[in-house]
PDB file of C-alpha atoms and ligand atoms in Angstrom:
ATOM      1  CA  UNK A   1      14.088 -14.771   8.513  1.00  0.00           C
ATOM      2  CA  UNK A   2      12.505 -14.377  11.782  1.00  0.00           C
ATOM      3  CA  UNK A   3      10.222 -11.131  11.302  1.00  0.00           C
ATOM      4  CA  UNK A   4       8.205  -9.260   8.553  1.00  0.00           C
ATOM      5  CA  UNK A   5       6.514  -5.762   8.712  1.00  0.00           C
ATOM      6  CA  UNK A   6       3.556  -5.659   7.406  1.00  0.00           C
ATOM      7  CA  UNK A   7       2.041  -2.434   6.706  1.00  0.00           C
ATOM      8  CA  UNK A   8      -2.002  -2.381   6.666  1.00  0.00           C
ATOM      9  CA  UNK A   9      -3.025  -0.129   3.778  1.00  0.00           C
ATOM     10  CA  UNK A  10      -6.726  -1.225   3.876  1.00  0.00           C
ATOM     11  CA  UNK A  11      -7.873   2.239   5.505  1.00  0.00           C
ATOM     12  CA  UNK A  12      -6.059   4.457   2.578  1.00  0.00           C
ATOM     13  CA  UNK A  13      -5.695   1.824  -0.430  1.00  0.00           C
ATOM     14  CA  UNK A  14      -8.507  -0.209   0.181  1.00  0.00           C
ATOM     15  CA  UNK A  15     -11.132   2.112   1.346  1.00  0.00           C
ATOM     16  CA  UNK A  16     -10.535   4.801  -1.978  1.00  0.00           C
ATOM     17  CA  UNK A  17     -10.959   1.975  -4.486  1.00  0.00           C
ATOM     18  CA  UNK A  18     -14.180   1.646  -2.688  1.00  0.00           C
ATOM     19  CA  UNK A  19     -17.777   3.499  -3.023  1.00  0.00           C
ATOM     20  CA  UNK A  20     -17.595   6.391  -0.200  1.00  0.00           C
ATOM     21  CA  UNK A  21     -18.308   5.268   3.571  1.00  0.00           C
ATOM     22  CA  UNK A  22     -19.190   7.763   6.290  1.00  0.00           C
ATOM     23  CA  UNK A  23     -16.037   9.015   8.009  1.00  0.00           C
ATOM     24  CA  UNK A  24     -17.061   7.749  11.285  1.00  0.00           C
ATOM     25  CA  UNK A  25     -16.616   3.539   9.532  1.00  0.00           C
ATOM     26  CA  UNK A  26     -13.488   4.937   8.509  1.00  0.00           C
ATOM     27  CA  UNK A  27     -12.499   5.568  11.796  1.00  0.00           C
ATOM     28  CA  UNK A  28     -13.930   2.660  13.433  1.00  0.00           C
ATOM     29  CA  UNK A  29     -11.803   0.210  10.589  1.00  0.00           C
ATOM     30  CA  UNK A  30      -8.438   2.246  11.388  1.00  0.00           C
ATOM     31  CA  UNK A  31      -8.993   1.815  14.925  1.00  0.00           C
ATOM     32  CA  UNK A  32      -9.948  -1.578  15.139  1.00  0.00           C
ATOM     33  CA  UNK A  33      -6.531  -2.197  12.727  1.00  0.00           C
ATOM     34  CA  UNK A  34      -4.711  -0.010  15.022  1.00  0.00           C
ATOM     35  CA  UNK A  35      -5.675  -2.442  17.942  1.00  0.00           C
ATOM     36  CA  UNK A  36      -4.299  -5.593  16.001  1.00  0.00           C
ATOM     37  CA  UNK A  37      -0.545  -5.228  17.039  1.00  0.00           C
ATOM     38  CA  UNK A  38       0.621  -4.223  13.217  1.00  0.00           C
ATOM     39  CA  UNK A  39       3.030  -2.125  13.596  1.00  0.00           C
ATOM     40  CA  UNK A  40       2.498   0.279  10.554  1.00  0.00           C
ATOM     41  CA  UNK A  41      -0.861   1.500   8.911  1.00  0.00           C
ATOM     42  CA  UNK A  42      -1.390   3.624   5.753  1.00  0.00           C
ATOM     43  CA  UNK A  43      -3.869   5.536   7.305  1.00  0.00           C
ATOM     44  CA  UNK A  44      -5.763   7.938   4.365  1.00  0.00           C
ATOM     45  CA  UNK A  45      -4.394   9.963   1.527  1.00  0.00           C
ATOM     46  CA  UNK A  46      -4.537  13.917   0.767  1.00  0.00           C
ATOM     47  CA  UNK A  47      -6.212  14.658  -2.567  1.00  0.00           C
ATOM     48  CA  UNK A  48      -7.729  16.592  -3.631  1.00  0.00           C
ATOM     49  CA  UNK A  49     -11.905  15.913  -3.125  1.00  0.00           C
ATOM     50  CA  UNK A  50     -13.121  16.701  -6.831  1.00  0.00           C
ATOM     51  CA  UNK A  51     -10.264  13.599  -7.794  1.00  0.00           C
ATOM     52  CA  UNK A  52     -11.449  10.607  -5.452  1.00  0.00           C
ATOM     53  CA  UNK A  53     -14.428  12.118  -3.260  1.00  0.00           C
ATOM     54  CA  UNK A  54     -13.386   8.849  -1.358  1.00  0.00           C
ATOM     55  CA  UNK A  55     -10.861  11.028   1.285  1.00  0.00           C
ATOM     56  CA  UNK A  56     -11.981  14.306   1.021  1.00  0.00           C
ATOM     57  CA  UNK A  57     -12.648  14.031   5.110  1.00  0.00           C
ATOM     58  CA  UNK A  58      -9.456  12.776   5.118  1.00  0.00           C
ATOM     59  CA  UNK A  59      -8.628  15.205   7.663  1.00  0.00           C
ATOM     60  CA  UNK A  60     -11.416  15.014   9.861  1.00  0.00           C
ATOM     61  CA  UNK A  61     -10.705  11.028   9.881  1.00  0.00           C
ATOM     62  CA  UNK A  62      -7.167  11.247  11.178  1.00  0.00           C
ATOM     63  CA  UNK A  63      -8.182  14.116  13.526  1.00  0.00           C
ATOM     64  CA  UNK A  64     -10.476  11.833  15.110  1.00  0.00           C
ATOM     65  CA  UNK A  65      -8.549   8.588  14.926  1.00  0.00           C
ATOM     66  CA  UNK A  66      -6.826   6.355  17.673  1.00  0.00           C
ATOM     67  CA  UNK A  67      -3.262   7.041  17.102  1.00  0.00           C
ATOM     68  CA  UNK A  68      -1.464   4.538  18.832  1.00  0.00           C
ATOM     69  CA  UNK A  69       1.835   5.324  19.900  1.00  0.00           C
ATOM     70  CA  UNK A  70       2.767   1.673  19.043  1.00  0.00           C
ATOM     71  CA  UNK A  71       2.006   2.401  15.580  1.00  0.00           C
ATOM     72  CA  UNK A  72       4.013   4.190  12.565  1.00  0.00           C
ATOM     73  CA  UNK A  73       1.351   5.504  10.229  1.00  0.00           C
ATOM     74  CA  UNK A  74       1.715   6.860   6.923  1.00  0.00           C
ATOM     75  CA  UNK A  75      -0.259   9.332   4.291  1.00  0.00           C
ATOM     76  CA  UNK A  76      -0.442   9.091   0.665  1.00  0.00           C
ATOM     77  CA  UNK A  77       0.183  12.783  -1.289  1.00  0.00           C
ATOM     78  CA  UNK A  78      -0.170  13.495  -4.897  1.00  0.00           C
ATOM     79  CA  UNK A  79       1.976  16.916  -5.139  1.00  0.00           C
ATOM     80  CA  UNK A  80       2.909  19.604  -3.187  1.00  0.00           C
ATOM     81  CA  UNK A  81      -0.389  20.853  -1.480  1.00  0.00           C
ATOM     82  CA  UNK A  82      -1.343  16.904  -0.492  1.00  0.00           C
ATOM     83  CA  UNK A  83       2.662  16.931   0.982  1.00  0.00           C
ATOM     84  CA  UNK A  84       1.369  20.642   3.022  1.00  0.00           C
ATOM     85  CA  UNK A  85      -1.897  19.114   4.548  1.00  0.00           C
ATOM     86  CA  UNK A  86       0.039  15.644   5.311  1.00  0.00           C
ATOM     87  CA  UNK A  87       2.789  17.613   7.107  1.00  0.00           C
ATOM     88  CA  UNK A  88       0.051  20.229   8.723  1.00  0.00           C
ATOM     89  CA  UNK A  89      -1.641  16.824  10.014  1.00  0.00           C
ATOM     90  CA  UNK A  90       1.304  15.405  12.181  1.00  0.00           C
ATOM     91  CA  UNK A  91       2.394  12.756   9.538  1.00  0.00           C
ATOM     92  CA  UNK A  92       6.044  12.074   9.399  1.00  0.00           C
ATOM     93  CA  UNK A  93       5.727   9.268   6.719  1.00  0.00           C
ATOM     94  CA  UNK A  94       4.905  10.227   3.283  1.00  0.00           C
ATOM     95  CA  UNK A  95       4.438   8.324   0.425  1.00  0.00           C
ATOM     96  CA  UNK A  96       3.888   9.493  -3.471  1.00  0.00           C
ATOM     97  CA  UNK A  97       3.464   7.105  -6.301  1.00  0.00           C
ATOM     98  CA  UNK A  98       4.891   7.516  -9.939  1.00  0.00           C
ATOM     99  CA  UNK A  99       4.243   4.712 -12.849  1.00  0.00           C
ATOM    100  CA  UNK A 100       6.950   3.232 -14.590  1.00  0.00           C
ATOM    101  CA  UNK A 101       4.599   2.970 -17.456  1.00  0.00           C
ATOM    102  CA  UNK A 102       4.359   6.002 -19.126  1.00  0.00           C
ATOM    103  CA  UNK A 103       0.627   5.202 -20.344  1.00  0.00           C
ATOM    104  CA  UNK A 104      -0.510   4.491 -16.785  1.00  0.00           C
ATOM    105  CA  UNK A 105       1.278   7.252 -15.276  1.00  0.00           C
ATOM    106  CA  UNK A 106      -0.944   9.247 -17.593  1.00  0.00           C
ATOM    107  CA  UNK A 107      -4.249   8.248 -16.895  1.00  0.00           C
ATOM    108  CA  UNK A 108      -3.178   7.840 -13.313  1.00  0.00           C
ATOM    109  CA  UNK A 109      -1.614  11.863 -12.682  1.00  0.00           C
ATOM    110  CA  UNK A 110      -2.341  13.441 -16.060  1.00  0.00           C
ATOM    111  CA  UNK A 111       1.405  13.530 -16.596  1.00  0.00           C
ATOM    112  CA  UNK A 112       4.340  11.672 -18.411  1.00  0.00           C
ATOM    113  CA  UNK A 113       6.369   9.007 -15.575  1.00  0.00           C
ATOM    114  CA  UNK A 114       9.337  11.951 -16.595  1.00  0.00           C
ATOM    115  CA  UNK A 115       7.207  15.072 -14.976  1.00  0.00           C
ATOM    116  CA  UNK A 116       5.547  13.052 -12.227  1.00  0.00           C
ATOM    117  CA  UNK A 117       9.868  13.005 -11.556  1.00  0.00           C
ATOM    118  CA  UNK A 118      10.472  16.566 -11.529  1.00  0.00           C
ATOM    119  CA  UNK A 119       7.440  16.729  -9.470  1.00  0.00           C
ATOM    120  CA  UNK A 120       8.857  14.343  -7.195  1.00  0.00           C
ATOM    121  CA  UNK A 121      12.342  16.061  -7.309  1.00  0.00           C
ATOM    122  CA  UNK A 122      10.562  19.212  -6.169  1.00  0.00           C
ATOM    123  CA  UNK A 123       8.773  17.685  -3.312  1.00  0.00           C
ATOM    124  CA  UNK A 124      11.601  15.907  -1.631  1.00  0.00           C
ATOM    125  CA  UNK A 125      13.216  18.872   0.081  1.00  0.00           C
ATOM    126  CA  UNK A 126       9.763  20.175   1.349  1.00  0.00           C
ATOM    127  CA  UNK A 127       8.964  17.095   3.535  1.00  0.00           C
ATOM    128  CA  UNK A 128      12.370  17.053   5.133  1.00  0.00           C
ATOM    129  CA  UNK A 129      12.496  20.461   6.339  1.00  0.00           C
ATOM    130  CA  UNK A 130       9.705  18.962   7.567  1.00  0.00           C
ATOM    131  CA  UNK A 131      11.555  16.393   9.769  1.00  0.00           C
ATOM    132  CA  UNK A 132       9.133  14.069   7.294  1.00  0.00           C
ATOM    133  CA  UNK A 133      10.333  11.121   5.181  1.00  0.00           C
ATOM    134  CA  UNK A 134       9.219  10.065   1.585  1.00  0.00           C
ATOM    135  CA  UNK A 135       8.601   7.013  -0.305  1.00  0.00           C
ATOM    136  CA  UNK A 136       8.250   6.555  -3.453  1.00  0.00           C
ATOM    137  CA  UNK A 137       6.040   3.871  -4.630  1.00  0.00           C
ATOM    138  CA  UNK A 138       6.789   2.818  -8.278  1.00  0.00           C
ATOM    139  CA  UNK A 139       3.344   1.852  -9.543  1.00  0.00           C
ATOM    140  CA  UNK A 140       3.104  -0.667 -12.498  1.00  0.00           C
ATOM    141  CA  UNK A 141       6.561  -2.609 -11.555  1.00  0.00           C
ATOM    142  CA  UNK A 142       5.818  -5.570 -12.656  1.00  0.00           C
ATOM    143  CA  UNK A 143       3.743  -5.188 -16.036  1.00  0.00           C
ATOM    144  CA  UNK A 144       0.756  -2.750 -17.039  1.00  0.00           C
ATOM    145  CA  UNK A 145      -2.405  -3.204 -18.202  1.00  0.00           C
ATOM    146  CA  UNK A 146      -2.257  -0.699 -21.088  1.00  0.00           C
ATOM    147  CA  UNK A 147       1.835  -1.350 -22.121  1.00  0.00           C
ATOM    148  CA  UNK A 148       2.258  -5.156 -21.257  1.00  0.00           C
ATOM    149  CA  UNK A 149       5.411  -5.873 -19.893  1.00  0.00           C
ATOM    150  CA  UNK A 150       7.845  -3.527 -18.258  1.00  0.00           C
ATOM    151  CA  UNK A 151      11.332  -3.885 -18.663  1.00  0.00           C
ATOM    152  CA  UNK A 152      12.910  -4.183 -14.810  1.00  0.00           C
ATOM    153  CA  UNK A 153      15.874  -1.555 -16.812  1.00  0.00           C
ATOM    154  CA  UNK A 154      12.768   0.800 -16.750  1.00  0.00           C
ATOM    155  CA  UNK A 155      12.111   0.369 -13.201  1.00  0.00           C
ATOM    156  CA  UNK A 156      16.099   0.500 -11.936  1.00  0.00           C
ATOM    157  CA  UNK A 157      16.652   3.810 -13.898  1.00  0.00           C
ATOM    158  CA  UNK A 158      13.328   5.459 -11.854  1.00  0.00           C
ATOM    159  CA  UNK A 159      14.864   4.151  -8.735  1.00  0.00           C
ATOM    160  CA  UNK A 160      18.432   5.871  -9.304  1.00  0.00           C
ATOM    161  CA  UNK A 161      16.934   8.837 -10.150  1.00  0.00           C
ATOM    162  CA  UNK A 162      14.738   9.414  -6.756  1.00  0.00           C
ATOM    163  CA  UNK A 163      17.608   7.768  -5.098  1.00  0.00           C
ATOM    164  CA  UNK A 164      19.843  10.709  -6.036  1.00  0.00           C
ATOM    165  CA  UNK A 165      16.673  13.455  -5.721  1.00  0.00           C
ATOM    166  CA  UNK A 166      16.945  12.326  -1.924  1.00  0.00           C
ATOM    167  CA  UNK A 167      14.037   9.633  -1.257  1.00  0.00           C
ATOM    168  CA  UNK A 168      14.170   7.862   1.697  1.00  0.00           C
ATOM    169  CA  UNK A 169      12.430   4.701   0.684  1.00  0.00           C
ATOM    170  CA  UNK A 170      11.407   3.116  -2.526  1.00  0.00           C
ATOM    171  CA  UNK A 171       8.608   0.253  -2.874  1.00  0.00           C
ATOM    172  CA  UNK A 172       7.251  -1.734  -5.650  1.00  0.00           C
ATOM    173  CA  UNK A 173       3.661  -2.010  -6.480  1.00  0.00           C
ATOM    174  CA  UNK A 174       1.911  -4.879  -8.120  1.00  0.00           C
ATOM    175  CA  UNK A 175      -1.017  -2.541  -8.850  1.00  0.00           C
ATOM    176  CA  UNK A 176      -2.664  -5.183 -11.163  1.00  0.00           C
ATOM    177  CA  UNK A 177      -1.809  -7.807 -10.374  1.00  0.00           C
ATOM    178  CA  UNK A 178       0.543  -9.204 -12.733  1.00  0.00           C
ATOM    179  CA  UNK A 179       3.550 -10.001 -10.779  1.00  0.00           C
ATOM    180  CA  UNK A 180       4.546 -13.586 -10.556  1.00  0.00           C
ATOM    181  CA  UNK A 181       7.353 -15.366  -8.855  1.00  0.00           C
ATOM    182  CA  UNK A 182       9.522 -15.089 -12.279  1.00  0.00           C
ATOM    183  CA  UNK A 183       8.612 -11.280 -12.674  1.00  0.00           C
ATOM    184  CA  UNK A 184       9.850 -10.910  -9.042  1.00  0.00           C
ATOM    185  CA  UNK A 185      13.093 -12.698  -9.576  1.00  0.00           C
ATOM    186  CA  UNK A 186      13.724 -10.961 -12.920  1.00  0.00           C
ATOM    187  CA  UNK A 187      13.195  -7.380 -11.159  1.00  0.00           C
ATOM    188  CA  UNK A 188      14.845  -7.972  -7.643  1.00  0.00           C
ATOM    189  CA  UNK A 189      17.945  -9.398  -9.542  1.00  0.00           C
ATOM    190  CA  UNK A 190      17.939  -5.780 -11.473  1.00  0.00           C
ATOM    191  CA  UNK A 191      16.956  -3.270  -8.345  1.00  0.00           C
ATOM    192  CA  UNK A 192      15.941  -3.926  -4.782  1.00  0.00           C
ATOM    193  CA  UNK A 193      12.911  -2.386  -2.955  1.00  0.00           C
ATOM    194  CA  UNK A 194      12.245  -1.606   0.772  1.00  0.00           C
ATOM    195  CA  UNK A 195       8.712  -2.839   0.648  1.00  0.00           C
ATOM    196  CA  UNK A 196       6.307  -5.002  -1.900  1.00  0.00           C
ATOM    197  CA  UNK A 197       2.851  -4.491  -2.917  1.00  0.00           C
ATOM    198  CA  UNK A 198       1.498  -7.071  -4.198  1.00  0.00           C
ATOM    199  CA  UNK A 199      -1.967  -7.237  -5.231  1.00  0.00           C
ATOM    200  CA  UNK A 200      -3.966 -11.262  -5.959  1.00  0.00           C
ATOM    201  CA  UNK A 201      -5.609 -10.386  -8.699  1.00  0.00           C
ATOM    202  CA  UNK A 202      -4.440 -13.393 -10.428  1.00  0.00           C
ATOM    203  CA  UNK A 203      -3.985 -15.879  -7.553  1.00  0.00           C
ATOM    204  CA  UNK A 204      -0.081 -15.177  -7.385  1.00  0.00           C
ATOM    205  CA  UNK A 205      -0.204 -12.720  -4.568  1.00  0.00           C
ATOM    206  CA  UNK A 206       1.189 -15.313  -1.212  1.00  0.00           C
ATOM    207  CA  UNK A 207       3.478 -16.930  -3.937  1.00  0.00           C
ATOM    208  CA  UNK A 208       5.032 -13.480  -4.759  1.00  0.00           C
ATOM    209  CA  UNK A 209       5.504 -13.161  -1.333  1.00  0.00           C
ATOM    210  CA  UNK A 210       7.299 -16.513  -0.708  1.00  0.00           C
ATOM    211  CA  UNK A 211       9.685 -15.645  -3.411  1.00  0.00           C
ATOM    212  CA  UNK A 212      10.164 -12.081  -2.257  1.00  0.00           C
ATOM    213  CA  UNK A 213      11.178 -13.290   1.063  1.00  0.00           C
ATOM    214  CA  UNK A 214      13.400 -16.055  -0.158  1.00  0.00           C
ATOM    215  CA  UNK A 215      15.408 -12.993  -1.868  1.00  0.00           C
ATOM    216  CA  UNK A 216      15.268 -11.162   1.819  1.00  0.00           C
ATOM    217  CA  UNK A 217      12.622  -8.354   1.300  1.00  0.00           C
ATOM    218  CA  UNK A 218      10.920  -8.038   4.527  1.00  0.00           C
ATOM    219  CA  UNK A 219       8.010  -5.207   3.969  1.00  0.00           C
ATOM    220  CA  UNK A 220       5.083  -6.220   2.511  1.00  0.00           C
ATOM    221  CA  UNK A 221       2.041  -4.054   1.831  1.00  0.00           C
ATOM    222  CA  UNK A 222      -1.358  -6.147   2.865  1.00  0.00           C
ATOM    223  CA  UNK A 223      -4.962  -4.911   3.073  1.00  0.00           C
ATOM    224  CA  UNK A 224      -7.779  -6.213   5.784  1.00  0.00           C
ATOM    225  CA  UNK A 225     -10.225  -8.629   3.891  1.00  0.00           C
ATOM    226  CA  UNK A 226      -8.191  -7.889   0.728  1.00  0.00           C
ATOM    227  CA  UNK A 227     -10.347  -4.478   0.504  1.00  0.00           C
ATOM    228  CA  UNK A 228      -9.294  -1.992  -2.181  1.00  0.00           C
ATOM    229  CA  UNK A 229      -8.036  -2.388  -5.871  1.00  0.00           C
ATOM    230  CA  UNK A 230      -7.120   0.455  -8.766  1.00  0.00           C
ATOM    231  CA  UNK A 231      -9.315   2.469 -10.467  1.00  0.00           C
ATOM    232  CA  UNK A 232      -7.548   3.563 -13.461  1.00  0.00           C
ATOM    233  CA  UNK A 233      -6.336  -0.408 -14.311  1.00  0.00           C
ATOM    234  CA  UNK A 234      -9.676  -2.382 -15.532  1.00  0.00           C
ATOM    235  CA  UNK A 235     -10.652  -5.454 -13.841  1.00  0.00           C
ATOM    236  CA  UNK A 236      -8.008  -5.055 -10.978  1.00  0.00           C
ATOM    237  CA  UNK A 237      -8.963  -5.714  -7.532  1.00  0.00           C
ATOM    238  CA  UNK A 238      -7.816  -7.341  -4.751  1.00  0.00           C
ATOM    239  CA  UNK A 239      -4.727  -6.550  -2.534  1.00  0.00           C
ATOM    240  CA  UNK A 240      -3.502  -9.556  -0.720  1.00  0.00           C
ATOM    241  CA  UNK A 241      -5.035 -10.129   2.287  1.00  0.00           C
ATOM    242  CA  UNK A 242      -3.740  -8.807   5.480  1.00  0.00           C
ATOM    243  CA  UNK A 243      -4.613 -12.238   7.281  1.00  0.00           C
ATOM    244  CA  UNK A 244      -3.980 -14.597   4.467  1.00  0.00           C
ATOM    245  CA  UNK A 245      -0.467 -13.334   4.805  1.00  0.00           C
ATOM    246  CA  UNK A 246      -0.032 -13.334   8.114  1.00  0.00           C
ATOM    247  CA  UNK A 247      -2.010 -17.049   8.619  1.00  0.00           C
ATOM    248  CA  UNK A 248       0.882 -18.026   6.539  1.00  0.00           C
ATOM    249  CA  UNK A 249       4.095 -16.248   7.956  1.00  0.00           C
ATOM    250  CA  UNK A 250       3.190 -17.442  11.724  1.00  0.00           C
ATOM    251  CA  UNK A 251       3.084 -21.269  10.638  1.00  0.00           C
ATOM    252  CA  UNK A 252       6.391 -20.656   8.942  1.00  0.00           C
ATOM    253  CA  UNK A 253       7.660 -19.223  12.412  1.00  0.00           C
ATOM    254  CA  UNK A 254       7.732 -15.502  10.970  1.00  0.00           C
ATOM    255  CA  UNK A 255       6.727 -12.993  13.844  1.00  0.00           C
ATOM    256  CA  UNK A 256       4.066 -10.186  12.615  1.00  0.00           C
ATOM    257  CA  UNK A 257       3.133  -8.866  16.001  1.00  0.00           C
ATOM    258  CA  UNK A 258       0.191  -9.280  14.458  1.00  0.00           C
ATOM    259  CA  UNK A 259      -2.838 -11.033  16.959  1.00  0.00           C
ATOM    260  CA  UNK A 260      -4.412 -13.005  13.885  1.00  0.00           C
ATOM    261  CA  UNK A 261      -7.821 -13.011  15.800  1.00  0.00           C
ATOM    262  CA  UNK A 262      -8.079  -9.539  16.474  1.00  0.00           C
ATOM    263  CA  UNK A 263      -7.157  -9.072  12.586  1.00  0.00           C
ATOM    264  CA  UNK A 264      -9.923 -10.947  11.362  1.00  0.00           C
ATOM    265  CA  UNK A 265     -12.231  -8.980  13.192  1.00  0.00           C
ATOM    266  CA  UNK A 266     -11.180  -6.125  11.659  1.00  0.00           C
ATOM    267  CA  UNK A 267     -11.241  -7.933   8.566  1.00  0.00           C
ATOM    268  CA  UNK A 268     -14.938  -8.521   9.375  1.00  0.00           C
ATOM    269  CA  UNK A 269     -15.553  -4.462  10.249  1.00  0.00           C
ATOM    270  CA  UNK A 270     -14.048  -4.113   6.801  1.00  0.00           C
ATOM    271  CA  UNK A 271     -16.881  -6.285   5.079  1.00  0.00           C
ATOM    272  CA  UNK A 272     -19.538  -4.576   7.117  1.00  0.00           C
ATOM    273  CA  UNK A 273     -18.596  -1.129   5.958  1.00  0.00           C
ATOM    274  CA  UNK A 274     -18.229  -1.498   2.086  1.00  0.00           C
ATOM    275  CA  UNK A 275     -21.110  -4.083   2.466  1.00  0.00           C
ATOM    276  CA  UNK A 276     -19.864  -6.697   0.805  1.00  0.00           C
ATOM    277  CA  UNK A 277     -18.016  -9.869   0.729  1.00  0.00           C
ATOM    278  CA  UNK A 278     -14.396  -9.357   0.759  1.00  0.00           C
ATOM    279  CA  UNK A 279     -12.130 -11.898  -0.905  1.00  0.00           C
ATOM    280  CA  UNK A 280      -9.966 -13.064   1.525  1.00  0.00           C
ATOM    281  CA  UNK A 281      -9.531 -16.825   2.015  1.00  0.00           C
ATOM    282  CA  UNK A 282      -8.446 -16.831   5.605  1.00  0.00           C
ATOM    283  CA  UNK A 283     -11.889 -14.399   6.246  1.00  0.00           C
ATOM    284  CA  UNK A 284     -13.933 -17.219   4.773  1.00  0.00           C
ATOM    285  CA  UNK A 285     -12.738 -20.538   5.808  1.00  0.00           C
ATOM    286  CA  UNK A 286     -11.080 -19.161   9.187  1.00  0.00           C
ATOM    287  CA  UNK A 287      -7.623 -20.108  10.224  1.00  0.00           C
ATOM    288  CA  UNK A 288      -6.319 -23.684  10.476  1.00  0.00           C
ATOM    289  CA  UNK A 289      -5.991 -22.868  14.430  1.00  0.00           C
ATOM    290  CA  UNK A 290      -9.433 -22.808  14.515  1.00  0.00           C
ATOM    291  CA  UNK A 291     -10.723 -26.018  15.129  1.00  0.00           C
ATOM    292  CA  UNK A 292     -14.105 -26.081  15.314  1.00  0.00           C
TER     293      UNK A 292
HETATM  294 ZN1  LIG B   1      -2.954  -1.817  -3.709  1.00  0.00          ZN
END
């Protein structure tokens, strides 16, 4: 293992779990993360405003925003119309996310994991006439907070079936935080992702990593400052940190093309705009480089 790409998801993930900030902060984080060398950003989502009032300028933001040829960025879409304005915006990377627990699928779309499928099924041919690729991001992978545990048989029969609608990429979300190494093991020895999302809820999130990469996944979802969280799961917060990761892959000899200095600046932006502390342990303490 030489390399990992990281995809920065603080500007879509992070900033929506987060009270609403002027679209002019949101464009000075994505920029300042678009200057950082990381070579993929999640850059805002297109829902609809009444639904999270967080990216209703999602538009405008992107409009405005550095797009850095170095950089792949990606949109989040709900159904059809978010696929339309996602598309209609220049994206080319599009990424929709279905439950495998029925329950949170439920409070999370308003809709059983089986019709947010159809949905799915439905949506895949629009975004490649559209020259546009899809991911599907299977929310709840490794346990939910209304079900308990979810059985990795659960999460391998989603992944056929949007395999053989057509998706182009499938990742794995830890959106509460209950993944641990085991959970990882038990799961990757059933089905295989392209990317992880792992969120440090519970402390496991560089640990999930470790084992993740010891079983050769190489995309990993992290968030600036460890911004964002879920609001339909109570008590989650906390996607791993952007620079905790990447503090920890460069000492192992893993390229990022990530400048960790420039990062935690951006980490720092991050704080200033959601005025608050973020939780990141790398933010706080500063990297072991860092000498003084
Ligand atoms: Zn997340």
């Amino acid at each position: 293992m030489t390399s990992v790409s990281i995809r920065e998801v603080a500007p879509r993930d992070g900033l929506q779990n987060e009270d609403p900030v002027p679209a002019a902060d949101k464009i000075r984080l994505l920029d300042a993360l678009s200057g950082t060398g990381v070579r993929r950003i999640e850059a805002v989502s297109f829902v609809h405003p009444k639904a999270i009032p967080q990216m209703a300028d999602a538009d405008e933001v992107w409009a405005k925003a550095w797009h850095n040829a170095e950089v792949r960025y990606s949109a989040l879409i709900p159904n059809t119309r978010g696929a339309q304005r996602a598309i209609a915006a220049g994206f080319r990377e599009i990424e929709v996310v279905v439950s495998a627990s029925d329950t949170h699928n439920r409070r999370n779309l308003n809709r059983s994991t089986e019709e947010s499928l159809d949905d799915i099924a439905g949506l895949i041919p629009l975004v490649h006439e559209a020259g546009a690729t899809l991911e599907v991001i299977v929310a709840t992978s490794f346990g939910c907070p209304f079900e308990g545990d979810v059985d990795p048989g659960r999460v391998a029969a989603i992944v056929a079936r949007v395999r053989a609608d057509g998706a182009d990429r499938i990742a794995f979300g830890d959106t509460t935080g209950m993944a641990t190494p085991r959970r990882v093991r038990d799961l990757l020895a059933e089905v295989r992702p392209d990317l992880l999302h792992f969120h440090n809820t519970r402390g496991t999130g560089l640990a999930n990593i470790l084992t993740a990469l010891d079983l050769g996944v190489t995309e990993f979802d992290a968030s600036a400052g460890g911004l964002g969280g879920c609001p339909y799961a109570p008590g989650a917060s906390g996607n791993v940190a952007t620079e905790e990761v990447v503090h920890m892959l460069h000492d192992m000899g893993i390229d990022t093309g990530i400048d960790l200095d420039r990062l935690l600046e951006a980490a720092e932006l991050a704080e200033q705009v959601v005025g608050r502390q973020l939780p990141s342990g790398v933010l706080r303490a500063g990297p072991r480089t860092r000498l003084a």
